[in-house]
CSV table of N, CA, C and O in Angstrom, one decimal:
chain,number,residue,atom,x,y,z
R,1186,UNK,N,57.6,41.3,-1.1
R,1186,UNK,CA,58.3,40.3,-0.4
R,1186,UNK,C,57.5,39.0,-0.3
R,1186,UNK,O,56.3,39.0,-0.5
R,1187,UNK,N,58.3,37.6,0.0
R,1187,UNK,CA,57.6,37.0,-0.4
R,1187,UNK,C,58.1,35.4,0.7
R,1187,UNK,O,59.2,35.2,1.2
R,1188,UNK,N,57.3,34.8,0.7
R,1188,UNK,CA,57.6,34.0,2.2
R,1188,UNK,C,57.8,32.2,1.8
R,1188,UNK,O,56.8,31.5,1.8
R,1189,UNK,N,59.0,31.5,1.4
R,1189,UNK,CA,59.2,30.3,1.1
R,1189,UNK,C,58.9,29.5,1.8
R,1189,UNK,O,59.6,29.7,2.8
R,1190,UNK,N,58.1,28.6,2.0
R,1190,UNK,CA,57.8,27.4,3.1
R,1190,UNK,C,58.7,26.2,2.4
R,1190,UNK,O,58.4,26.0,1.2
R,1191,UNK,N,59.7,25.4,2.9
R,1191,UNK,CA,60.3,24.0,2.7
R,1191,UNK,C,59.9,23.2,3.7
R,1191,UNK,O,59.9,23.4,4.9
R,1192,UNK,N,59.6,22.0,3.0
R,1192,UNK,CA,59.2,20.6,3.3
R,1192,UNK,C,59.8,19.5,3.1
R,1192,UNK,O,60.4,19.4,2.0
R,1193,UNK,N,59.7,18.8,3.7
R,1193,UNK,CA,60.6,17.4,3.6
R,1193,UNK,C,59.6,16.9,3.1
R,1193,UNK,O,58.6,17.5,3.4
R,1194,UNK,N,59.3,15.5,2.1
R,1194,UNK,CA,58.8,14.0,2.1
R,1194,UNK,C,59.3,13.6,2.4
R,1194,UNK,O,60.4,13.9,2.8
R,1195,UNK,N,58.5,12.4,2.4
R,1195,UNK,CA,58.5,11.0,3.4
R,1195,UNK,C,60.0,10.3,2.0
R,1195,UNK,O,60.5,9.2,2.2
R,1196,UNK,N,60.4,10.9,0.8
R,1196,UNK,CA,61.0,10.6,-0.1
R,1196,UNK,C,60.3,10.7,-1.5
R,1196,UNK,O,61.0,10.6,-2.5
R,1197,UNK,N,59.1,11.0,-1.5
R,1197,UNK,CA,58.7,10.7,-2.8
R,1197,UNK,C,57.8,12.1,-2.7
R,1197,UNK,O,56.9,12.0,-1.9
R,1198,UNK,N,57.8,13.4,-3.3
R,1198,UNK,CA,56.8,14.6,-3.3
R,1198,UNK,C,55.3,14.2,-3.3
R,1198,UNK,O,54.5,14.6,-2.5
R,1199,UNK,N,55.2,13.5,-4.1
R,1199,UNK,CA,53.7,13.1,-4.3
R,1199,UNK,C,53.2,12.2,-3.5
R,1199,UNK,O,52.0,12.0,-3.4
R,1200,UNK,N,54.0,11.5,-2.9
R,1200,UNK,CA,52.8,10.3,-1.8
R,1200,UNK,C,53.0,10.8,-0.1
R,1200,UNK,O,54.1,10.9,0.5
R,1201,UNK,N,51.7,11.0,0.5
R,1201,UNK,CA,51.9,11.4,2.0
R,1201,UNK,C,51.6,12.5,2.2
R,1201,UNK,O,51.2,12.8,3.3
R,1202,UNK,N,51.6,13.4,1.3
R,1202,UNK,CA,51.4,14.9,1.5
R,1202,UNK,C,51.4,15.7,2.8
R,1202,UNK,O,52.2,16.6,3.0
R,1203,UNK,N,50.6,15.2,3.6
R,1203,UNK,CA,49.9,15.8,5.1
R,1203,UNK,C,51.0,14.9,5.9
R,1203,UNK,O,50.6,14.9,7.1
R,1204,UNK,N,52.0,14.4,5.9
R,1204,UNK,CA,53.0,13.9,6.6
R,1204,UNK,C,54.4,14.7,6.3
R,1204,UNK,O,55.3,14.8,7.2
R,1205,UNK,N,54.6,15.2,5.0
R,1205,UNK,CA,55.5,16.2,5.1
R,1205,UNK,C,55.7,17.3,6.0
R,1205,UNK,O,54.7,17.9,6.3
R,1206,UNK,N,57.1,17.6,6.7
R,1206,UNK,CA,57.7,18.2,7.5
R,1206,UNK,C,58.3,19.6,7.1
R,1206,UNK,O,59.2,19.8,6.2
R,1207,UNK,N,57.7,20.3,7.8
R,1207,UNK,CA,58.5,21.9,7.6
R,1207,UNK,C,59.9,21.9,8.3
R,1207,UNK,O,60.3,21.5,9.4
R,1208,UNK,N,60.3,22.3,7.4
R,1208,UNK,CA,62.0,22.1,7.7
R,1208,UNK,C,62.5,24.0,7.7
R,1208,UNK,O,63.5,24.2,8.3
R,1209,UNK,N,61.9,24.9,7.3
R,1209,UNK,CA,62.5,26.0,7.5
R,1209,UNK,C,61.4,27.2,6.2
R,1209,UNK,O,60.6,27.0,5.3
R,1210,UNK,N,61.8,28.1,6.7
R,1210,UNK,CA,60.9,29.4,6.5
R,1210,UNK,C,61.9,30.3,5.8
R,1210,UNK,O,62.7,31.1,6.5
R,1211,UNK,N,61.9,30.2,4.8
R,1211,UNK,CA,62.8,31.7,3.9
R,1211,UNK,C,62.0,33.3,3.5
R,1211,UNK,O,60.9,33.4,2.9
R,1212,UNK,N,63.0,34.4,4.0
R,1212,UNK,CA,61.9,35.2,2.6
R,1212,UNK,C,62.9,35.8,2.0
R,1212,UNK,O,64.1,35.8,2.2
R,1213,UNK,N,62.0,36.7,0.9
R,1213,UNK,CA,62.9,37.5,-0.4
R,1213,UNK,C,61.8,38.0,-1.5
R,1213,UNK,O,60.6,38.0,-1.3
R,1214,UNK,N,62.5,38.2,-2.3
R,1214,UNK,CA,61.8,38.9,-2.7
R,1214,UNK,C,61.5,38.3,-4.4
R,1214,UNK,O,60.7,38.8,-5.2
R,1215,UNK,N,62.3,36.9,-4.7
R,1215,UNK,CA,61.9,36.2,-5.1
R,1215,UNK,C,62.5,34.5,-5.1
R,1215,UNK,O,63.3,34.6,-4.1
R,1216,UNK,N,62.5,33.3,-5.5
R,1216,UNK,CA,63.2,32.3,-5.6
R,1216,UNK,C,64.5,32.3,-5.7
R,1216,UNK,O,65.1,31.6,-4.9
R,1217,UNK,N,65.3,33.1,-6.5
R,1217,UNK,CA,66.5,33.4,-7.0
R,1217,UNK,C,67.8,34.3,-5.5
R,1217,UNK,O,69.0,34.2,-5.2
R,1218,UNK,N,66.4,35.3,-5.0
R,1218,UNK,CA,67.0,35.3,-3.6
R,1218,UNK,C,67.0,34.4,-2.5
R,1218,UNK,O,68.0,34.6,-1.8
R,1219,UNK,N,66.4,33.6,-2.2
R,1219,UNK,CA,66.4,32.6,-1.1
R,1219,UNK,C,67.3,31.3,-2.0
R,1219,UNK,O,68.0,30.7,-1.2
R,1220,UNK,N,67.5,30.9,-3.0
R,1220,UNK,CA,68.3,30.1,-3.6
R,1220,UNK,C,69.1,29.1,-2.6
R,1220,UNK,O,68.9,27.9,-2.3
R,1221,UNK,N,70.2,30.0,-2.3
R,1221,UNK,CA,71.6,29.7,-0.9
R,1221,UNK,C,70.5,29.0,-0.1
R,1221,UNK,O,70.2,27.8,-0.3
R,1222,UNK,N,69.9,29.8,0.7
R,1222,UNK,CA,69.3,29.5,2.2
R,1222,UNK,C,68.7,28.3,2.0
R,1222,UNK,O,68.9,27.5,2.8
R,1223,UNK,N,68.0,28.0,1.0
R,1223,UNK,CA,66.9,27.0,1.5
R,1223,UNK,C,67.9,25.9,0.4
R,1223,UNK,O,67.1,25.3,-0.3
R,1224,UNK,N,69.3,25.4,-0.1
R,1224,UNK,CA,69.6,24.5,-0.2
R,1224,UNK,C,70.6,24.3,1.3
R,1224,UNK,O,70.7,23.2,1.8
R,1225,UNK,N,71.2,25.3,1.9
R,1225,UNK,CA,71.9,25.2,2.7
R,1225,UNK,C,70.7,24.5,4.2
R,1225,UNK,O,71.0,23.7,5.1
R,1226,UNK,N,69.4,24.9,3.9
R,1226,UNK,CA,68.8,24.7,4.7
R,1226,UNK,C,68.1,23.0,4.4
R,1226,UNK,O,67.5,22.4,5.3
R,1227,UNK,N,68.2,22.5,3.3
R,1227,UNK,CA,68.1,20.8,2.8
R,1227,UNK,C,69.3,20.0,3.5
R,1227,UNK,O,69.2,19.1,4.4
R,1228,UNK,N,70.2,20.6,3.0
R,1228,UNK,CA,71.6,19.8,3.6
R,1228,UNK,C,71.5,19.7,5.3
R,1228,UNK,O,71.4,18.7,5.8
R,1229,UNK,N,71.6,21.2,6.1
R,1229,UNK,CA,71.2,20.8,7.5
R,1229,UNK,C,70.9,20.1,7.6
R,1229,UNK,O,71.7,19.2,7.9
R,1230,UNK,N,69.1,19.5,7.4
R,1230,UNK,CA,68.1,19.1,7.2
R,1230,UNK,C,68.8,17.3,7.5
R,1230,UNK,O,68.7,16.4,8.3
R,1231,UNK,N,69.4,17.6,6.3
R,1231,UNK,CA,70.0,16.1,6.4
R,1231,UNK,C,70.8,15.4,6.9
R,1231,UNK,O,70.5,14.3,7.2
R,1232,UNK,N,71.9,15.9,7.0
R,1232,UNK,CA,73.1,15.8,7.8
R,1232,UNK,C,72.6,16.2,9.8
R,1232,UNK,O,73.0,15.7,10.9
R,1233,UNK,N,72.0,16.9,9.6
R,1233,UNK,CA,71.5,16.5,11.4
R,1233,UNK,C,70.7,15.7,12.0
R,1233,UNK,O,70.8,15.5,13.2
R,1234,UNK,N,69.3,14.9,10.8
R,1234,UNK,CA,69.3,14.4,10.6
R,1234,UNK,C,69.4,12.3,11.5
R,1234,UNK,O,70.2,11.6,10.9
R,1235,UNK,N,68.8,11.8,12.6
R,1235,UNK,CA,69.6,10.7,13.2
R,1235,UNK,C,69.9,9.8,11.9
R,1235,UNK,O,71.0,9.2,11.9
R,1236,UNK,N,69.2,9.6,10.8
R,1236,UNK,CA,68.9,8.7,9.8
R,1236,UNK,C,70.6,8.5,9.1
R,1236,UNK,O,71.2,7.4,9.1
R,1237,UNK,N,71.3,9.9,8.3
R,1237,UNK,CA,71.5,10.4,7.6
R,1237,UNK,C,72.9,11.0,8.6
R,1237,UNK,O,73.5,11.7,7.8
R,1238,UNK,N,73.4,10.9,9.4
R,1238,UNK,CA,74.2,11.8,10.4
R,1238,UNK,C,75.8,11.2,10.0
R,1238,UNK,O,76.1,10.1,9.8
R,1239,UNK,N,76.4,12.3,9.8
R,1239,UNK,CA,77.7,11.7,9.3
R,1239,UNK,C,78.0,11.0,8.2
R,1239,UNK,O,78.9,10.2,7.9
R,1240,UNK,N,76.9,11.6,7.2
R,1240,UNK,CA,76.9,11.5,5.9
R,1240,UNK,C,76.7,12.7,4.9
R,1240,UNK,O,75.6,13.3,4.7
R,1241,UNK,N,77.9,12.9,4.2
R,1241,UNK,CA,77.6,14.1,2.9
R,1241,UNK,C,76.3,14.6,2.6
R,1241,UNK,O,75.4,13.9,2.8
R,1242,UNK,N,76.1,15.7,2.1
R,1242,UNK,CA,74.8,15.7,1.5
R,1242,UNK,C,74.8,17.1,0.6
R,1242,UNK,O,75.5,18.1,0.7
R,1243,UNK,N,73.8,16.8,-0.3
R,1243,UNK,CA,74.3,18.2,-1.1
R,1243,UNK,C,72.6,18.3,-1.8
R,1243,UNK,O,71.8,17.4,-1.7
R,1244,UNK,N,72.2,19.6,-2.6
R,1244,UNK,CA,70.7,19.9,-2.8
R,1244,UNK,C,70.7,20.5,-4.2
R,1244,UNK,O,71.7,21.1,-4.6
R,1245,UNK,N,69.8,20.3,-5.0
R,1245,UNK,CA,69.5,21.1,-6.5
R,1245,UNK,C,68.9,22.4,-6.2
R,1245,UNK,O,68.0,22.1,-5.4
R,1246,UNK,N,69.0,23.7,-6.4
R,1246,UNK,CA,68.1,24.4,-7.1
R,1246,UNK,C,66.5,24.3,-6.8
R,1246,UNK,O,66.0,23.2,-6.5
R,1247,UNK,N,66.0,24.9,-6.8
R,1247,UNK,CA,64.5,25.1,-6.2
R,1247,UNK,C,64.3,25.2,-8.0
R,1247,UNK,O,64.7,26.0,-8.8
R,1248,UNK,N,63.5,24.3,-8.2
R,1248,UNK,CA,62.4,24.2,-9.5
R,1248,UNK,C,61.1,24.6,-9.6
R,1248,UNK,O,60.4,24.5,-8.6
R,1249,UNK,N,60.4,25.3,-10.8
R,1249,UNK,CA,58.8,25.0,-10.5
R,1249,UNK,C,58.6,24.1,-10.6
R,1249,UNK,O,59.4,23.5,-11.3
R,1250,UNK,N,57.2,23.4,-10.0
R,1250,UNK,CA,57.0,21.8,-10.0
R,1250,UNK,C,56.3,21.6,-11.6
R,1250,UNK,O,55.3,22.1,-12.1
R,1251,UNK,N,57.3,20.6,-12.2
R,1251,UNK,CA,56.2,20.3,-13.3
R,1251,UNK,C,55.0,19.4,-13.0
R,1251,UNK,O,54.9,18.4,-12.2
R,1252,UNK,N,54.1,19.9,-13.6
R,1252,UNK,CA,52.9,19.3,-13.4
R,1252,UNK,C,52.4,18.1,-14.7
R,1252,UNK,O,51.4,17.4,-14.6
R,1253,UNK,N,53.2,18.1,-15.9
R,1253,UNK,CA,53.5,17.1,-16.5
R,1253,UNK,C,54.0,15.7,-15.5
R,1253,UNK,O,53.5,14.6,-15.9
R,1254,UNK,N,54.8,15.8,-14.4
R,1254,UNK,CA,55.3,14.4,-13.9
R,1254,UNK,C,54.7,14.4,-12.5
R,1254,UNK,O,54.7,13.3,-12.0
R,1255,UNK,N,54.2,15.5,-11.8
R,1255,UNK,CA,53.8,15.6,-10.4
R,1255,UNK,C,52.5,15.5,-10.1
R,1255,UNK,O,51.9,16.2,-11.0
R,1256,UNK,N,51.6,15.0,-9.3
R,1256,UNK,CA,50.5,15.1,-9.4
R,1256,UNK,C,50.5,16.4,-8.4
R,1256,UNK,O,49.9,17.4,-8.6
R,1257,UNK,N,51.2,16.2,-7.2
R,1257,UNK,CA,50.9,17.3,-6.0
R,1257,UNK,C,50.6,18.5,-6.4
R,1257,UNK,O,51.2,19.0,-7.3
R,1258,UNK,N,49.5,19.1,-5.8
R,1258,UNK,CA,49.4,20.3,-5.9
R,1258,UNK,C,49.8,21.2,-5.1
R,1258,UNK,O,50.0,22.4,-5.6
R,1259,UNK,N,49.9,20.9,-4.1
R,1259,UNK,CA,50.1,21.8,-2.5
R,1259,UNK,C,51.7,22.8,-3.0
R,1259,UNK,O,51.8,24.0,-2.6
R,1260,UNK,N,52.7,22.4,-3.8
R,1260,UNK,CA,53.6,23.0,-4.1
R,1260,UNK,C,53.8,24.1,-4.9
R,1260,UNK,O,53.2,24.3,-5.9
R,1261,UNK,N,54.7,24.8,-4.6
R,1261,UNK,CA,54.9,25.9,-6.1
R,1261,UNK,C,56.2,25.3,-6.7
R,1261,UNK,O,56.1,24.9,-7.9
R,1262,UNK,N,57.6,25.1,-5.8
R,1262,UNK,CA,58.6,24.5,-6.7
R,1262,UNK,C,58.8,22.8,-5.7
R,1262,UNK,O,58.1,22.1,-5.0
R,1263,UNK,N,60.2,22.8,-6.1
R,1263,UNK,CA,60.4,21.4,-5.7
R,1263,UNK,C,61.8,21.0,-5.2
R,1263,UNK,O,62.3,21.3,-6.3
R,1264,UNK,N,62.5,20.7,-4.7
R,1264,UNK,CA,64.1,20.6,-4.8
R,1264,UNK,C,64.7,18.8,-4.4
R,1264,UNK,O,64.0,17.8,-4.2
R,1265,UNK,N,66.0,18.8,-4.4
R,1265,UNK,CA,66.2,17.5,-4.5
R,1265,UNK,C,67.4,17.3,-3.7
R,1265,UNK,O,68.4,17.6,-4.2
R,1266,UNK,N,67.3,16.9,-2.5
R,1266,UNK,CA,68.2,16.4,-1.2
R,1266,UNK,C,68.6,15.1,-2.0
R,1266,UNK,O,68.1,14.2,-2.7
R,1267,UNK,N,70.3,15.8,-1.6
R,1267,UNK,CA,71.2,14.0,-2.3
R,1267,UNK,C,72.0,13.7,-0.9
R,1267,UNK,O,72.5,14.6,-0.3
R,1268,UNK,N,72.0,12.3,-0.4
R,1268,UNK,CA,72.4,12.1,0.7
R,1268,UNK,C,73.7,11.2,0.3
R,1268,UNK,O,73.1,10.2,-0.1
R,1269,UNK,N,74.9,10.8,0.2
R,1269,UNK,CA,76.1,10.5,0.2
R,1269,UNK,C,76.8,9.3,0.6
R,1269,UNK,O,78.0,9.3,0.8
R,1270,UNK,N,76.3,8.5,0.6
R,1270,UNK,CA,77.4,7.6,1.7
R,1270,UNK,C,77.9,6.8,1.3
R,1270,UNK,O,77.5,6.0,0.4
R,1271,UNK,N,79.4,6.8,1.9
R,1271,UNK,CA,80.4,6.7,1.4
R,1271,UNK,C,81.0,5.6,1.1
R,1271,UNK,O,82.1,5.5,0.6
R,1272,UNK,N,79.9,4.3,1.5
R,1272,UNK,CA,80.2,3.3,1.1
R,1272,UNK,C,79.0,2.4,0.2
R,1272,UNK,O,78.8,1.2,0.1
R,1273,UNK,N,78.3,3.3,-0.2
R,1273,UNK,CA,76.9,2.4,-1.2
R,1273,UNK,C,77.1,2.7,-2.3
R,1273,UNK,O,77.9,3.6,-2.7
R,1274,UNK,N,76.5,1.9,-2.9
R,1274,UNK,CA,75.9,2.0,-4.8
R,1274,UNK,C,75.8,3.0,-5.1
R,1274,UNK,O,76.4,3.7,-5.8
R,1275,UNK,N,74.5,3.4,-4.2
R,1275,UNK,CA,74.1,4.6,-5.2
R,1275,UNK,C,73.4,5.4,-3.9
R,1275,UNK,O,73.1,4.9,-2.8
R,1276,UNK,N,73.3,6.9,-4.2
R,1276,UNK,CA,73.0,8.1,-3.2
R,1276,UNK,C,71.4,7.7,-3.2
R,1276,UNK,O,70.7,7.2,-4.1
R,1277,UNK,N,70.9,8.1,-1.7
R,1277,UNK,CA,69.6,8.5,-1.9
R,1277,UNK,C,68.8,9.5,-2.1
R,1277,UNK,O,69.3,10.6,-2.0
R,1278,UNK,N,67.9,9.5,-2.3
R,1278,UNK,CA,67.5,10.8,-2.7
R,1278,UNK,C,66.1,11.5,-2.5
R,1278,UNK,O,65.2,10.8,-2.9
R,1279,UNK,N,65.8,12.3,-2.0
R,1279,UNK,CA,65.0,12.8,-1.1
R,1279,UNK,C,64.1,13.8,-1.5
R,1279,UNK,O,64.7,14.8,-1.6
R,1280,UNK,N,63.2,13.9,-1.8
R,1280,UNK,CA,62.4,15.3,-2.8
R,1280,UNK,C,61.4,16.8,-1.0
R,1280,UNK,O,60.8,16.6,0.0
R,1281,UNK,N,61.9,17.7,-1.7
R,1281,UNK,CA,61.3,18.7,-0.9
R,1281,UNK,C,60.4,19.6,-1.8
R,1281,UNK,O,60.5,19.5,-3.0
R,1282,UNK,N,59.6,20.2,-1.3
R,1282,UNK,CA,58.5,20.9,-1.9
R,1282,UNK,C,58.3,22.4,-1.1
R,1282,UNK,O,58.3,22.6,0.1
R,1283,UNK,N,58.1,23.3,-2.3
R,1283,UNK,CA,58.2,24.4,-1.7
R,1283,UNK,C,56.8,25.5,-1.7
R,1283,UNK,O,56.4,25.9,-2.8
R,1284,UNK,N,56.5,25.7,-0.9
R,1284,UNK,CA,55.3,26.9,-0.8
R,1284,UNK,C,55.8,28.3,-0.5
R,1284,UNK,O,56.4,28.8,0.4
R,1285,UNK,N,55.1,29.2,-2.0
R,1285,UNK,CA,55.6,30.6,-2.0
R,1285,UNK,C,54.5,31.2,-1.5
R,1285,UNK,O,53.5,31.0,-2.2
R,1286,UNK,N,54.1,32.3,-0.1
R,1286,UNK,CA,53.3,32.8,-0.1
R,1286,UNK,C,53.6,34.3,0.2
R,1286,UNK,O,54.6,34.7,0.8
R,1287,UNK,N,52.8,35.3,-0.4
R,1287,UNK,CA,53.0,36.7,0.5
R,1287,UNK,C,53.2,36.8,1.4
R,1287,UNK,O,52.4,36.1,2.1
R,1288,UNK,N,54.4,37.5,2.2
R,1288,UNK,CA,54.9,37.6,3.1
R,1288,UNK,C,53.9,39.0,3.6
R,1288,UNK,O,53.6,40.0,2.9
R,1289,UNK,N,53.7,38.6,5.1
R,1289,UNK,CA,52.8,39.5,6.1
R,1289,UNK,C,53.3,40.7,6.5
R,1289,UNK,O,52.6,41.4,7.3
């Protein structure tokens, strides 16, 4: 079994590190099991949110972090909060980072 830690950035994975926010605790028994929970648990995240409140929101897939484009290390995968609103250009977009550890 195995224990997912999600984090918010400040928006960007790689800058602030130690300012990222634990947003929720998944377990399973691998990525593929917690999948649901920890996008359903971005979107919360966002939509409750004062910043972001009464605005859509929707999440990618938990990734491994590539380390070709990421410097961070602190992560195992990575996912991507899209925030909605309904009268802008363009969505914003929010990066989370995920720590897999053995579960106790």
């Amino acid at each position: 079994m195995k224990k997912y830690k999600l984090y918010r950035s400040l928006g960007d994975l790689d800058q602030h590190v130690k300012q990222h926010e634990l947003v929720a605790i998944e377990n399973g028994k691998d990525t593929f099991s917690v999948t649901d929970s920890l996008i359903h648990a971005v979107i919360d995240d966002l939509q409750e949110s004062e910043e972001y409140l009464n605005y859509k929101a929707t999440a990618y897939a938990p990734e491994p972090i590539n380390t070709n484009i990421r410097r961070v290390k602190r992560y195992d995968y990575e996912m991507l909060g899209i925030v909605m609103p309904a009268n802008a250009d363009k969505n914003i977009l929010i990066d989370y980072g995920i720590i897999e550890e053995d579960a106790e």
